[in-house]
């Protein structure tokens, strides 16, 4: 793919759980790229709901 120059391929293997839906598929050492733009990935909303959230605002 011309729009992907570098990708850290070892990151997914060190997570306790994988919150990413769709996108790159790993089957052992074989990687399948989606036909969607970019990496074609989306984050599972249920996973995000259980995460701690911190908002940072600036005083103008």
mmCIF file of C-alpha atoms in Angstrom, residues 1-58:
data_model
loop_
_atom_site.group_PDB
_atom_site.id
_atom_site.type_symbol
_atom_site.label_atom_id
_atom_site.label_comp_id
_atom_site.label_asym_id
_atom_site.label_seq_id
_atom_site.Cartn_x
_atom_site.Cartn_y
_atom_site.Cartn_z
ATOM 1 C CA UNK A 1 0.000 0.000 0.000
ATOM 2 C CA UNK A 2 1.323 3.424 -0.907
ATOM 3 C CA UNK A 3 -0.280 5.179 2.084
ATOM 4 C CA UNK A 4 1.381 2.899 4.689
ATOM 5 C CA UNK A 5 5.127 3.450 4.961
ATOM 6 C CA UNK A 6 5.961 1.982 8.377
ATOM 7 C CA UNK A 7 4.028 -0.172 10.824
ATOM 8 C CA UNK A 8 5.131 -1.655 14.155
ATOM 9 C CA UNK A 9 4.206 -5.308 13.658
ATOM 10 C CA UNK A 10 5.081 -6.566 17.137
ATOM 11 C CA UNK A 11 2.690 -4.305 19.091
ATOM 12 C CA UNK A 12 -0.414 -6.506 18.890
ATOM 13 C CA UNK A 13 1.288 -9.515 20.449
ATOM 14 C CA UNK A 14 2.065 -7.788 23.761
ATOM 15 C CA UNK A 15 -1.473 -6.658 24.663
ATOM 16 C CA UNK A 16 -3.581 -8.559 27.208
ATOM 17 C CA UNK A 17 -6.637 -7.816 25.076
ATOM 18 C CA UNK A 18 -7.091 -6.493 21.562
ATOM 19 C CA UNK A 19 -9.535 -3.544 21.387
ATOM 20 C CA UNK A 20 -9.095 -3.096 17.630
ATOM 21 C CA UNK A 21 -11.873 -4.246 15.316
ATOM 22 C CA UNK A 22 -11.284 -4.906 11.652
ATOM 23 C CA UNK A 23 -8.014 -3.695 10.176
ATOM 24 C CA UNK A 24 -4.965 -5.912 9.797
ATOM 25 C CA UNK A 25 -5.533 -9.621 10.417
ATOM 26 C CA UNK A 26 -2.763 -11.737 11.922
ATOM 27 C CA UNK A 27 -2.595 -15.473 11.332
ATOM 28 C CA UNK A 28 0.698 -16.537 12.843
ATOM 29 C CA UNK A 29 3.296 -14.803 10.705
ATOM 30 C CA UNK A 30 0.912 -14.105 7.831
ATOM 31 C CA UNK A 31 -0.617 -10.610 7.679
ATOM 32 C CA UNK A 32 -3.684 -9.667 5.637
ATOM 33 C CA UNK A 33 -4.375 -5.989 4.897
ATOM 34 C CA UNK A 34 -7.968 -4.757 4.504
ATOM 35 C CA UNK A 35 -9.301 -2.965 1.436
ATOM 36 C CA UNK A 36 -10.357 0.013 3.583
ATOM 37 C CA UNK A 37 -8.407 3.322 3.650
ATOM 38 C CA UNK A 38 -5.336 3.475 5.898
ATOM 39 C CA UNK A 39 -5.156 0.521 8.266
ATOM 40 C CA UNK A 40 -8.947 0.082 8.112
ATOM 41 C CA UNK A 41 -9.132 -0.313 11.895
ATOM 42 C CA UNK A 42 -11.720 0.830 14.430
ATOM 43 C CA UNK A 43 -11.698 0.648 18.247
ATOM 44 C CA UNK A 44 -14.329 -1.421 20.065
ATOM 45 C CA UNK A 45 -16.671 1.093 21.828
ATOM 46 C CA UNK A 46 -17.272 -1.353 24.722
ATOM 47 C CA UNK A 47 -13.529 -1.411 25.391
ATOM 48 C CA UNK A 48 -13.363 2.406 25.401
ATOM 49 C CA UNK A 49 -16.250 2.651 27.898
ATOM 50 C CA UNK A 50 -14.266 0.673 30.471
ATOM 51 C CA UNK A 51 -11.151 2.856 30.082
ATOM 52 C CA UNK A 52 -10.305 5.767 32.341
ATOM 53 C CA UNK A 53 -10.865 9.135 30.668
ATOM 54 C CA UNK A 54 -8.987 12.358 31.320
ATOM 55 C CA UNK A 55 -9.893 15.648 29.641
ATOM 56 C CA UNK A 56 -7.393 18.486 29.368
ATOM 57 C CA UNK A 57 -8.628 21.996 28.656
ATOM 58 C CA UNK A 58 -6.811 25.290 28.269
#
